[in-house]
Coordinates of C-alpha atoms in Angstrom, one line a residue:
Chain W
M516 CA -83.1 36.0 75.2
A517 CA -80.8 40.4 75.2
V518 CA -80.8 42.7 73.5
Y519 CA -79.6 45.6 75.9
T520 CA -77.8 48.2 73.3
E521 CA -79.8 50.5 71.0
I522 CA -76.8 51.9 68.4
S523 CA -77.8 54.7 66.0
D524 CA -78.1 53.5 62.2
E525 CA -74.8 56.6 61.9
D526 CA -72.4 54.3 64.6
L527 CA -73.6 51.3 63.5
A528 CA -73.0 52.2 59.6
R529 CA -69.1 53.5 59.9
F530 CA -68.9 50.5 62.2
I531 CA -69.4 48.6 60.0
R532 CA -67.6 51.0 57.3
S533 CA -64.4 50.4 59.5
Y534 CA -63.8 46.1 58.7
D535 CA -63.4 44.9 54.8
L536 CA -67.2 43.5 54.3
G537 CA -68.9 45.5 51.8
S538 CA -71.7 47.5 51.9
L539 CA -74.4 46.8 55.2
L540 CA -77.4 44.7 54.4
S541 CA -79.5 44.1 57.3
C542 CA -78.7 43.9 61.4
K543 CA -81.4 41.8 63.2
G544 CA -81.2 41.5 67.2
I545 CA -81.0 37.9 68.0
A546 CA -82.8 36.7 71.0
E547 CA -79.5 34.8 72.4
G548 CA -77.0 35.5 75.1
V549 CA -77.8 36.7 78.3
E550 CA -74.3 37.9 78.5
N551 CA -74.0 40.7 76.3
T552 CA -76.1 42.1 72.9
N553 CA -75.6 39.8 69.3
Y554 CA -76.2 40.9 66.0
L555 CA -76.6 39.5 63.6
V556 CA -75.2 41.4 60.1
H557 CA -75.7 40.5 56.8
T558 CA -73.2 42.5 54.7
T559 CA -72.5 41.7 50.7
K560 CA -69.5 40.0 52.2
G561 CA -71.5 36.7 54.1
A562 CA -73.3 36.5 57.8
F563 CA -71.7 37.8 60.9
I564 CA -72.3 37.7 64.0
L565 CA -71.6 41.3 65.9
T566 CA -70.9 41.2 70.3
I567 CA -72.2 44.5 71.7
Y568 CA -69.9 44.3 75.6
E569 CA -72.1 44.4 78.6
K570 CA -71.2 45.3 81.6
R571 CA -70.5 42.2 83.2
V572 CA -68.0 41.2 80.5
D573 CA -64.2 42.6 81.9
P574 CA -62.6 44.2 79.6
K575 CA -59.2 43.0 80.3
D576 CA -60.5 39.7 79.4
L577 CA -62.0 40.5 76.2
P578 CA -57.9 39.8 74.0
F579 CA -58.1 36.3 75.9
F580 CA -61.6 35.3 74.0
L581 CA -60.6 36.3 71.2
G582 CA -57.6 34.9 70.6
L583 CA -58.5 32.7 72.1
M584 CA -61.3 31.6 68.8
E585 CA -58.8 33.7 66.1
H586 CA -56.0 30.2 68.2
L587 CA -58.9 27.3 67.7
S588 CA -60.4 28.4 65.1
A589 CA -57.2 27.9 63.5
R590 CA -55.9 24.5 64.6
G591 CA -59.1 23.5 63.2
V592 CA -62.1 24.2 65.3
T593 CA -65.0 25.2 64.2
C594 CA -65.9 28.2 65.8
P595 CA -66.9 32.4 64.9
L596 CA -63.2 33.6 64.1
P597 CA -62.8 37.8 65.4
V598 CA -62.6 39.1 62.0
R599 CA -60.1 41.9 61.5
D600 CA -61.1 46.2 61.0
A601 CA -59.2 48.1 58.4
K602 CA -56.7 48.8 61.7
G603 CA -55.8 45.2 62.0
R604 CA -57.7 45.5 65.8
V605 CA -60.5 42.5 66.8
L606 CA -62.0 44.5 68.8
N607 CA -63.1 48.0 68.3
E608 CA -65.3 50.5 69.4
L609 CA -69.8 50.9 69.6
A610 CA -72.1 53.1 71.3
G611 CA -69.8 53.6 73.9
R612 CA -69.0 50.2 74.6
H613 CA -65.9 47.7 73.0
A614 CA -68.4 45.5 70.6
A615 CA -66.7 42.6 68.2
L616 CA -68.0 41.2 64.9
V617 CA -67.3 38.0 64.6
T618 CA -68.1 34.8 61.1
F619 CA -71.1 33.6 61.5
L620 CA -71.8 30.0 62.1
E621 CA -74.8 28.3 60.3
G622 CA -76.4 25.7 62.8
M623 CA -78.9 24.4 66.0
W624 CA -78.4 24.4 69.3
P625 CA -80.4 20.5 70.6
K626 CA -82.7 21.8 73.0
R627 CA -82.9 18.2 74.0
P628 CA -80.1 16.6 73.4
K629 CA -80.0 12.8 72.3
V630 CA -77.7 10.2 73.1
E631 CA -75.6 10.8 69.5
H632 CA -75.5 15.1 70.2
C633 CA -73.8 13.7 73.0
L634 CA -71.1 11.2 71.3
E635 CA -70.6 14.6 69.2
L636 CA -70.2 16.5 71.4
G637 CA -67.5 14.3 73.3
K638 CA -65.1 14.0 71.1
A639 CA -65.1 18.2 70.0
L640 CA -64.4 18.4 74.1
A641 CA -61.3 17.2 73.8
R642 CA -60.2 18.5 70.1
M643 CA -61.1 22.0 71.4
H644 CA -58.8 20.7 74.5
V645 CA -56.3 19.5 72.3
A646 CA -56.1 22.7 69.3
G647 CA -56.1 25.0 73.3
E648 CA -52.8 23.5 73.9
G649 CA -49.7 26.6 73.3
F650 CA -52.1 29.9 72.9
A651 CA -50.2 32.4 74.0
L652 CA -52.6 34.3 76.4
H653 CA -54.5 33.6 80.2
R654 CA -56.8 33.1 82.2
P655 CA -56.8 32.0 85.7
N656 CA -61.2 30.2 85.8
A657 CA -63.0 33.1 87.9
L658 CA -65.6 31.3 88.8
G659 CA -63.5 28.2 90.0
L660 CA -63.0 26.7 93.9
L661 CA -61.7 30.2 95.2
G662 CA -64.2 31.9 93.2
W663 CA -66.8 30.0 95.2
R664 CA -67.1 30.4 98.9
P665 CA -66.8 34.5 98.1
L666 CA -69.6 34.6 95.9
F667 CA -71.4 32.2 98.1
D668 CA -71.3 35.0 101.0
K669 CA -73.1 38.0 98.7
F670 CA -76.1 35.4 98.8
S671 CA -75.5 33.0 101.4
P672 CA -78.2 35.7 104.4
R673 CA -80.5 35.2 101.8
A674 CA -80.0 31.6 100.6
E675 CA -83.3 30.4 102.1
E676 CA -85.6 31.9 100.2
I677 CA -84.3 29.6 97.7
L678 CA -85.1 26.4 100.2
P679 CA -84.8 26.2 103.3
E680 CA -82.3 23.6 103.7
L681 CA -79.9 25.7 100.8
K682 CA -78.1 27.7 102.9
Q683 CA -76.8 25.0 105.0
L684 CA -76.7 22.4 101.5
I685 CA -74.0 24.3 100.2
S686 CA -71.5 25.7 102.8
D687 CA -71.7 21.6 104.0
E688 CA -70.4 21.0 100.5
L689 CA -67.9 24.2 100.3
S690 CA -65.8 22.3 103.1
F691 CA -66.1 19.4 101.3
L692 CA -64.5 20.0 97.7
E693 CA -62.3 22.8 99.9
A694 CA -61.1 19.7 101.2
S695 CA -61.0 17.5 98.8
W696 CA -60.8 19.4 95.2
P697 CA -57.9 17.3 93.7
N698 CA -54.5 18.9 92.6
G699 CA -52.8 17.8 89.9
L700 CA -54.6 17.4 87.3
P701 CA -53.6 18.0 83.7
Q702 CA -54.6 22.0 83.3
G703 CA -55.0 24.2 80.1
V704 CA -58.1 26.3 78.4
I705 CA -61.5 25.1 78.8
H706 CA -64.5 26.7 77.4
A707 CA -66.6 26.2 81.0
D708 CA -69.8 26.5 79.8
L709 CA -69.9 24.2 77.2
F710 CA -74.4 24.2 77.6
P711 CA -76.3 22.5 74.7
D712 CA -77.0 26.5 73.1
N713 CA -73.6 26.8 72.6
V714 CA -73.3 23.6 71.2
F715 CA -74.8 24.0 66.6
F716 CA -75.7 21.3 65.2
I717 CA -77.0 20.8 61.4
G718 CA -78.7 18.2 61.4
D719 CA -76.4 15.3 63.4
R720 CA -73.5 16.4 62.4
L721 CA -72.4 18.7 65.4
S722 CA -70.3 22.5 62.9
G723 CA -69.1 24.0 65.8
L724 CA -68.5 26.0 69.2
I725 CA -69.5 29.3 70.5
D726 CA -69.9 31.7 73.2
F727 CA -65.8 31.0 74.7
Y728 CA -66.7 34.5 77.2
F729 CA -65.6 31.9 80.3
A730 CA -62.3 30.3 78.7
C731 CA -60.0 30.4 80.8
D732 CA -57.7 28.1 82.5
D733 CA -58.2 24.9 84.2
A734 CA -58.3 21.3 84.5
L735 CA -59.4 19.9 80.6
A736 CA -61.4 17.8 83.3
Y737 CA -63.1 20.4 85.4
D738 CA -64.6 21.0 81.2
I739 CA -65.8 17.7 80.7
A740 CA -67.9 17.7 84.1
V741 CA -69.4 21.1 83.0
S742 CA -70.6 19.0 79.7
L743 CA -71.5 16.3 82.4
N744 CA -74.5 18.2 84.2
A745 CA -74.8 20.2 80.9
W746 CA -76.2 17.5 78.8
C747 CA -76.5 13.8 80.4
F748 CA -79.5 15.3 83.5
E749 CA -83.2 15.3 82.0
P750 CA -85.7 17.5 82.2
N751 CA -86.3 16.1 86.5
C752 CA -83.0 16.0 86.9
H753 CA -81.9 12.4 86.7
F754 CA -79.3 11.7 85.2
N755 CA -79.1 9.5 81.6
A756 CA -76.0 7.6 82.3
T757 CA -76.4 6.2 78.2
K758 CA -75.4 10.1 77.5
G759 CA -73.1 10.0 80.2
R760 CA -71.2 7.0 78.5
A761 CA -71.1 9.1 74.7
L762 CA -70.0 12.2 76.1
L763 CA -67.1 10.9 77.5
E764 CA -66.2 7.8 75.3
G765 CA -66.7 10.4 73.0
Y766 CA -64.0 12.0 74.9
D767 CA -61.8 9.4 75.8
G768 CA -61.8 9.0 71.5
V769 CA -59.6 12.0 71.3
R770 CA -58.5 12.4 74.1
K771 CA -57.6 9.2 76.8
L772 CA -58.6 10.2 79.9
T773 CA -56.0 9.9 83.1
E774 CA -56.2 6.9 85.4
T775 CA -56.0 10.2 87.8
E776 CA -59.1 12.4 85.8
R777 CA -61.5 8.9 85.7
N778 CA -60.8 8.8 89.8
V779 CA -61.3 11.8 91.3
L780 CA -64.5 13.2 87.9
P781 CA -67.1 12.4 90.7
I782 CA -65.8 15.2 92.7
L783 CA -65.1 18.3 89.4
A784 CA -69.0 16.8 88.7
R785 CA -69.7 17.8 92.0
G786 CA -67.6 21.2 92.0
A787 CA -68.7 21.8 88.9
A788 CA -72.7 21.5 90.1
M789 CA -71.9 23.9 93.1
R790 CA -70.1 26.9 90.4
F791 CA -73.8 26.8 89.1
L792 CA -76.2 25.8 91.6
L793 CA -74.6 29.8 93.2
T794 CA -74.3 31.9 89.9
R795 CA -77.8 30.2 89.3
S796 CA -78.9 31.1 93.2
Y797 CA -77.6 34.4 93.0
D798 CA -78.9 35.1 90.0
W799 CA -82.5 34.3 91.0
L800 CA -81.7 36.4 94.4
N801 CA -80.3 39.7 92.4
T802 CA -82.1 39.5 89.2
P803 CA -85.0 42.4 88.6
K804 CA -88.9 39.3 88.2
D805 CA -89.9 42.2 85.2
A806 CA -85.6 42.0 83.6
L807 CA -85.6 40.7 80.5
V808 CA -84.1 38.3 80.7
A809 CA -85.5 34.5 81.7
R810 CA -84.4 34.1 85.2
K811 CA -83.5 30.0 85.4
D812 CA -83.8 28.5 87.9
P813 CA -81.1 27.0 90.6
I814 CA -83.1 23.9 91.9
D815 CA -82.6 22.1 89.0
Y816 CA -78.2 22.1 90.7
V817 CA -79.3 21.4 94.3
R818 CA -80.8 17.6 92.0
R819 CA -77.9 17.7 90.5
L820 CA -75.3 17.8 93.1
R821 CA -77.4 15.1 95.4
F822 CA -77.2 12.7 92.5
H823 CA -72.9 14.2 91.6
Q824 CA -72.8 13.5 95.7
S825 CA -74.6 10.3 95.1
V826 CA -72.0 9.3 92.9
Q827 CA -69.0 6.0 93.5
S828 CA -66.8 5.8 90.6
I829 CA -66.6 7.4 87.6
D830 CA -68.7 4.3 86.4
N831 CA -71.6 5.7 87.9
Y832 CA -71.6 7.7 84.7
G833 CA -71.7 4.7 82.4
F834 CA -68.1 4.9 81.2
E835 CA -67.2 1.8 81.2
Q836 CA -63.5 1.1 82.2
V837 CA -60.7 -2.1 80.6
R838 CA -58.3 -2.2 83.1
Chain L
M1218 CA -89.5 42.8 70.9
A1219 CA -90.7 39.0 71.5
V1220 CA -89.9 35.8 71.4
Y1221 CA -93.0 33.4 72.5
T1222 CA -93.9 30.2 71.1
E1223 CA -90.8 27.7 71.2
I1224 CA -90.5 25.3 69.2
S1225 CA -88.6 21.8 69.3
D1226 CA -86.4 20.5 66.9
E1227 CA -88.5 17.9 65.4
D1228 CA -91.1 20.1 65.0
L1229 CA -88.7 22.8 63.1
A1230 CA -86.8 20.1 61.1
R1231 CA -90.2 18.8 60.2
F1232 CA -92.0 22.4 58.8
I1233 CA -88.4 23.0 56.3
R1234 CA -89.2 19.6 54.7
S1235 CA -92.3 20.3 54.4
Y1236 CA -91.2 23.5 51.8
D1237 CA -88.8 23.2 49.4
L1238 CA -85.6 25.1 50.6
G1239 CA -82.9 23.0 51.3
S1240 CA -81.3 22.4 54.4
L1241 CA -82.3 23.8 57.5
L1242 CA -78.9 25.8 58.5
S1243 CA -79.8 28.1 61.2
C1244 CA -83.0 29.9 62.8
K1245 CA -82.4 32.4 64.8
G1246 CA -85.0 34.2 67.0
I1247 CA -85.2 37.9 66.5
A1248 CA -85.6 41.0 68.3
E1249 CA -88.3 42.1 66.4
G1250 CA -92.5 42.4 65.8
V1251 CA -94.4 42.5 68.9
E1252 CA -97.7 40.8 67.5
N1253 CA -95.8 37.3 66.6
T1254 CA -92.9 35.0 66.8
N1255 CA -90.7 35.6 64.2
Y1256 CA -86.9 33.7 63.8
L1257 CA -84.6 35.3 61.1
V1258 CA -84.5 30.8 59.2
H1259 CA -80.8 30.0 56.9
T1260 CA -81.3 27.2 54.3
T1261 CA -79.1 26.1 52.6
K1262 CA -81.8 28.3 49.2
G1263 CA -81.3 31.6 50.7
A1264 CA -82.5 33.6 54.5
F1265 CA -86.2 33.5 55.3
I1266 CA -88.4 35.4 57.8
L1267 CA -90.5 32.4 59.9
T1268 CA -93.3 33.5 61.1
I1269 CA -95.2 31.9 64.6
Y1270 CA -98.8 34.3 65.3
E1271 CA -99.5 35.0 68.7
K1272 CA -102.7 35.1 70.2
R1273 CA -103.6 39.1 69.0
V1274 CA -104.1 37.8 65.4
D1275 CA -106.6 36.5 63.7
P1276 CA -106.5 33.1 62.3
K1277 CA -109.1 34.3 59.5
D1278 CA -108.0 37.3 58.4
L1279 CA -104.4 35.1 57.8
P1280 CA -105.4 34.4 54.4
F1281 CA -105.2 38.3 53.4
F1282 CA -102.1 39.1 54.8
L1283 CA -100.6 36.7 53.2
G1284 CA -102.7 37.1 50.1
L1285 CA -101.9 41.0 49.9
M1286 CA -98.2 40.7 50.2
E1287 CA -97.8 37.9 47.7
H1288 CA -100.5 40.7 45.4
L1289 CA -97.7 43.4 45.8
S1290 CA -94.5 41.3 44.9
A1291 CA -96.3 40.4 42.3
R1292 CA -97.4 44.7 41.3
G1293 CA -93.2 45.1 41.8
V1294 CA -93.5 46.0 45.0
T1295 CA -91.5 45.5 47.1
C1296 CA -92.2 42.9 50.9
P1297 CA -91.5 40.4 52.6
L1298 CA -93.2 36.9 49.7
P1299 CA -95.0 34.8 51.5
V1300 CA -93.3 30.9 50.2
R1301 CA -95.3 28.4 49.0
D1302 CA -94.6 24.3 50.7
A1303 CA -95.3 21.5 47.9
K1304 CA -98.7 21.3 48.0
G1305 CA -99.1 25.1 47.4
R1306 CA -99.8 26.0 50.5
V1307 CA -98.3 29.1 52.9
L1308 CA -100.4 29.8 55.9
N1309 CA -98.5 25.7 58.0
E1310 CA -99.2 25.2 61.7
L1311 CA -95.8 24.4 63.5
A1312 CA -95.4 24.2 67.9
G1313 CA -99.8 23.9 66.9
R1314 CA -99.9 27.9 66.1
H1315 CA -100.4 29.1 62.0
A1316 CA -97.4 29.8 60.6
A1317 CA -96.4 31.1 58.0
L1318 CA -92.3 31.3 56.5
V1319 CA -92.0 34.5 53.3
T1320 CA -88.5 35.4 51.8
F1321 CA -86.3 38.0 54.1
L1322 CA -86.3 41.3 53.1
E1323 CA -82.2 42.4 53.6
G1324 CA -82.9 46.6 54.8
M1325 CA -82.1 48.6 58.3
W1326 CA -85.2 51.0 58.8
P1327 CA -83.8 54.4 60.6
K1328 CA -83.4 54.8 63.9
R1329 CA -84.5 59.0 63.1
P1330 CA -86.0 58.7 59.9
K1331 CA -83.9 61.9 57.6
V1332 CA -86.2 64.2 55.0
E1333 CA -84.9 61.6 52.7
H1334 CA -86.3 58.9 54.2
C1335 CA -89.6 60.5 54.8
L1336 CA -90.0 61.2 50.4
E1337 CA -89.0 57.9 50.1
L1338 CA -91.9 56.1 52.0
G1339 CA -93.7 58.5 50.5
K1340 CA -92.9 57.5 46.7
A1341 CA -93.1 54.1 48.4
L1342 CA -96.4 54.8 50.3
A1343 CA -98.1 56.1 46.8
R1344 CA -96.5 52.7 45.3
M1345 CA -98.0 50.2 47.5
H1346 CA -101.8 52.5 46.7
V1347 CA -101.8 51.7 43.2
A1348 CA -100.2 48.5 43.2
G1349 CA -103.0 46.9 45.7
E1350 CA -105.3 47.6 43.2
G1351 CA -107.8 44.9 41.9
F1352 CA -106.7 42.7 45.3
A1353 CA -109.3 40.4 45.6
L1354 CA -109.7 40.3 49.1
H1355 CA -111.7 42.7 51.6
R1356 CA -111.3 42.9 55.1
P1357 CA -112.1 46.6 57.3
N1358 CA -110.3 48.8 59.4
A1359 CA -110.9 46.8 62.7
L1360 CA -108.9 49.9 64.0
G1361 CA -111.2 52.0 62.1
L1362 CA -113.3 55.5 63.0
L1363 CA -116.3 52.6 64.7
G1364 CA -113.9 51.1 66.5
W1365 CA -112.4 54.1 68.1
R1366 CA -115.4 54.9 70.7
P1367 CA -116.4 50.5 71.8
L1368 CA -112.1 50.4 72.4
F1369 CA -112.4 53.7 74.7
D1370 CA -115.2 51.9 76.2
K1371 CA -112.6 49.1 77.2
F1372 CA -110.6 51.6 80.0
S1373 CA -112.7 54.8 80.2
P1374 CA -111.9 54.2 84.0
R1375 CA -108.8 54.1 84.0
A1376 CA -107.7 57.0 80.9
E1377 CA -106.6 58.9 84.7
E1378 CA -104.6 57.0 85.1
I1379 CA -102.3 58.0 82.6
L1380 CA -103.2 61.5 82.5
P1381 CA -105.9 63.0 84.5
E1382 CA -107.0 65.2 81.4
L1383 CA -106.7 62.7 79.2
K1384 CA -111.0 61.0 79.7
Q1385 CA -112.3 63.8 78.9
L1386 CA -109.8 64.6 75.9
I1387 CA -110.4 61.3 74.3
S1388 CA -114.2 61.9 74.9
D1389 CA -114.3 65.2 73.6
E1390 CA -112.0 64.4 69.7
L1391 CA -114.3 61.7 69.1
S1392 CA -117.2 63.1 69.5
F1393 CA -116.2 65.9 66.8
L1394 CA -114.8 63.2 64.9
E1395 CA -118.0 60.5 64.8
A1396 CA -119.3 64.1 63.3
S1397 CA -116.6 65.3 60.7
W1398 CA -114.8 61.7 59.3
P1399 CA -115.1 62.3 55.3
N1400 CA -116.3 59.9 53.4
G1401 CA -116.1 59.5 49.7
L1402 CA -112.7 59.6 49.9
P1403 CA -110.3 57.1 48.0
Q1404 CA -110.4 54.0 49.3
G1405 CA -108.1 50.6 49.2
V1406 CA -105.7 49.0 50.4
I1407 CA -103.9 50.8 53.5
H1408 CA -100.8 49.2 55.5
A1409 CA -101.9 50.9 58.7
D1410 CA -99.3 50.8 60.9
L1411 CA -96.2 52.5 58.7
F1412 CA -94.4 53.1 61.3
P1413 CA -90.2 54.0 60.5
D1414 CA -90.0 50.0 61.6
N1415 CA -91.3 48.1 58.3
V1416 CA -89.7 50.3 56.2
F1417 CA -86.3 48.9 55.1
F1418 CA -83.8 51.6 53.6
I1419 CA -80.2 49.6 52.7
G1420 CA -77.5 53.4 52.4
D1421 CA -80.5 55.7 51.1
R1422 CA -82.3 53.3 49.7
L1423 CA -85.5 52.3 50.6
S1424 CA -85.5 48.7 49.4
G1425 CA -88.7 47.8 51.2
L1426 CA -92.0 47.5 53.2
I1427 CA -92.5 44.7 55.6
D1428 CA -95.7 44.2 58.0
F1429 CA -99.0 43.7 56.9
Y1430 CA -101.0 42.8 59.7
F1431 CA -102.7 45.8 60.2
A1432 CA -103.1 46.0 56.2
C1433 CA -107.2 46.8 55.4
D1434 CA -109.8 48.0 53.1
D1435 CA -109.8 51.8 54.1
A1436 CA -109.0 55.8 52.8
L1437 CA -106.1 56.0 51.3
A1438 CA -104.9 59.3 52.8
Y1439 CA -105.5 58.2 55.6
D1440 CA -102.7 55.8 55.2
I1441 CA -101.2 58.7 54.3
A1442 CA -102.2 60.1 57.6
V1443 CA -101.0 57.0 59.8
S1444 CA -97.6 57.8 58.2
L1445 CA -97.6 61.4 59.3
N1446 CA -98.0 60.7 62.0
A1447 CA -94.4 58.2 62.5
W1448 CA -92.8 59.3 60.9
C1449 CA -92.9 63.6 60.5
F1450 CA -92.7 64.4 64.6
E1451 CA -89.4 64.6 66.2
P1452 CA -88.4 62.6 69.7
N1453 CA -89.3 65.7 71.7
C1454 CA -93.4 65.6 69.4
H1455 CA -92.8 68.9 67.9
F1456 CA -94.2 68.3 64.4
N1457 CA -91.0 68.8 61.4
A1458 CA -92.3 70.6 58.5
T1459 CA -89.6 70.0 56.3
K1460 CA -90.1 66.8 56.6
G1461 CA -94.1 65.7 56.3
R1462 CA -93.6 68.2 52.1
A1463 CA -91.3 65.5 51.7
L1464 CA -94.0 63.0 52.5
L1465 CA -96.8 64.5 50.5
E1466 CA -95.3 65.4 47.7
G1467 CA -93.1 61.8 47.8
Y1468 CA -96.4 60.4 48.0
D1469 CA -97.9 63.2 45.5
G1470 CA -95.5 62.6 43.1
V1471 CA -96.5 58.5 42.4
R1472 CA -101.0 59.5 42.7
K1473 CA -101.7 63.1 43.0
L1474 CA -103.8 63.8 45.7
T1475 CA -107.0 65.3 45.0
E1476 CA -108.1 68.7 46.1
T1477 CA -110.8 66.2 48.9
E1478 CA -107.9 64.1 49.9
R1479 CA -106.0 67.9 50.8
N1480 CA -108.9 69.4 52.1
V1481 CA -109.0 66.6 55.2
L1482 CA -105.9 65.3 55.6
P1483 CA -105.8 67.5 58.9
I1484 CA -109.0 64.8 60.0
L1485 CA -107.2 61.9 59.4
A1486 CA -104.5 62.9 61.4
R1487 CA -106.5 63.6 64.1
G1488 CA -108.1 60.2 63.2
A1489 CA -105.2 58.4 63.0
A1490 CA -103.4 60.1 66.0
M1491 CA -106.8 58.9 67.8
R1492 CA -106.5 55.2 66.4
F1493 CA -102.9 55.3 68.5
L1494 CA -103.7 57.4 71.6
L1495 CA -106.1 54.1 71.8
T1496 CA -104.4 51.6 71.9
R1497 CA -101.7 52.4 72.9
S1498 CA -103.1 53.2 76.4
Y1499 CA -104.7 50.6 76.5
D1500 CA -101.9 48.6 76.2
W1501 CA -100.1 50.6 78.5
L1502 CA -103.2 49.7 80.9
N1503 CA -103.7 46.1 80.1
T1504 CA -99.8 45.3 80.1
P1505 CA -97.8 43.7 82.7
K1506 CA -94.9 45.9 83.7
D1507 CA -92.9 41.8 83.5
A1508 CA -94.1 41.5 80.4
L1509 CA -90.9 41.0 77.1
V1510 CA -92.5 43.5 75.6
A1511 CA -91.8 47.0 76.3
R1512 CA -94.7 49.3 76.7
K1513 CA -95.1 52.4 74.1
D1514 CA -95.7 56.2 75.9
P1515 CA -99.4 56.7 75.5
I1516 CA -98.8 60.8 76.1
D1517 CA -97.3 61.0 73.1
Y1518 CA -100.4 60.7 70.7
V1519 CA -101.9 63.1 73.1
R1520 CA -99.3 66.2 71.8
R1521 CA -99.2 64.5 67.9
L1522 CA -103.3 64.5 68.1
R1523 CA -102.9 68.7 70.2
F1524 CA -100.6 69.2 67.0
H1525 CA -103.0 68.0 65.0
Q1526 CA -105.9 70.0 66.4
S1527 CA -103.8 73.8 65.7
V1528 CA -103.5 72.7 62.0
Q1529 CA -105.4 74.8 59.6
S1530 CA -104.9 72.7 56.0
I1531 CA -102.1 70.9 55.3
D1532 CA -100.3 74.1 54.0
N1533 CA -99.4 73.2 58.5
Y1534 CA -97.5 69.6 57.3
G1535 CA -95.7 71.8 54.4
F1536 CA -97.5 70.9 51.8
E1537 CA -97.1 73.8 49.0
Q1538 CA -100.2 73.7 47.5
V1539 CA -100.2 75.2 44.0
R1540 CA -103.1 77.5 43.5

């Protein structure tokens, strides 16, 4: 939840007038999104999300994120579509910050994802990967393999405040990942943060994907690994192989996994668990306890990492390979 | 801002199905309202506010609040209209708490009210008072004169944490108010909390009133006194007599103030300042610093109170009486 930037009445009215969206009817700060400030705006022409980009987002990346949503939307992926103002711009300014207006996507994210949700998610993720082909802009994954150790160095002296053995655990695992990280996997644009709160459903139908603010170029299968971590563990951190199978089969039905992708999935899953363990640990140690942002417990990702360390092959994720 | 109660997907779906509102499309926690949890809900039949009542609201009062909104709405006051479920009930249950669904009111509250806003507010307040006539239910003002000293007693030993002279100031003022509080004023249903964030505008047009959760029976002119405090002081706590005049003339044009009401308005304004000074002081001392609720500075109401203490007659509020 986050509503950081307050907007004056005049600034908001001027901002909305710069678009061809009719009259402003209402504007509510909504309790979603951690990185940015989001308002649900009604105008006489419909519902929109107004996003004001806070300091954690690098303005240089905004054309990539907004351009990607336009690219995917034009190729049939249901996601928020950036609205162009009267001058044709998608990126604007409001209250001294970068801001954009995108179409409002109906739907609700599943608080407790079921097997059916995982199946639909797998299909949608594969469709997004296919639709991403040919996107002209590029953005390296700042939170990929090369970013992990520098991030760890920022908090390693305090890692034991979270868990006594955490420093050693991360250090050993980083060495393993640096030595074993696979090359030569199919690359493309990945979402990189496709957690349940970024996937909307209306009833059982997947109605769209949101929040492309971690999207980047990377191995497509790494995106699957992120989703396995995000969707297929129960609240007690036990892996649910039925959900894993649904996600993987959903994906594979749309975009066939290569032999190599199947083989390296356990390593990618360890890497994805590491990525969220690192950012959550850093945030845990650096977010003031009285902040308006809920801190997410890093321990959940220690548990996930330990599971992936025990995995022998993709079979353990529930994926039954035809041999 | 407040989103306290989390709802499960199943509970929400079941709740919406109990109304004749079509299919649920989306549900966003909104960052408005301090006392309750509010969600902006879209269904195939329109936009609604789902309110989950938190512990500060006495469930016994809910029929009064919801009934009042129905009463006022039927008499042309634009305010949220409680929706009846398939069994005809306006008050329901969700996530183990009392909950209600009301129509969504388009509009935005003015962050910096202008003179024109005060004029429209005055008119709307008077219309609400007139429309409230004949409402069958009753609710005494728990935060009226008789409630002030008991509330003060709860925090008076710590009042000096806010301001060294605060304890003496409140004590003296309460004695004055208890001795001078007027009787025999025209009574009716008052809003009792008509701050700018409870009054919506679309452009310059007042589009509705919300948040009737402090409404009660009391002197109508006391409601005007609350609004003078809430709308007519600048951020530096100086009274703006142009706004005061607009508010009072707007009101008087719809419902003529009686001679007595005019005479006692300065005392009522002192009482209204006292009411918010007391609740803000109590909340200031009792809200954990890390709570998700912004604490409102009580000092603003010390300054307002001092202004009202200096007021000789309604003229000082900008109201030019025809003598």
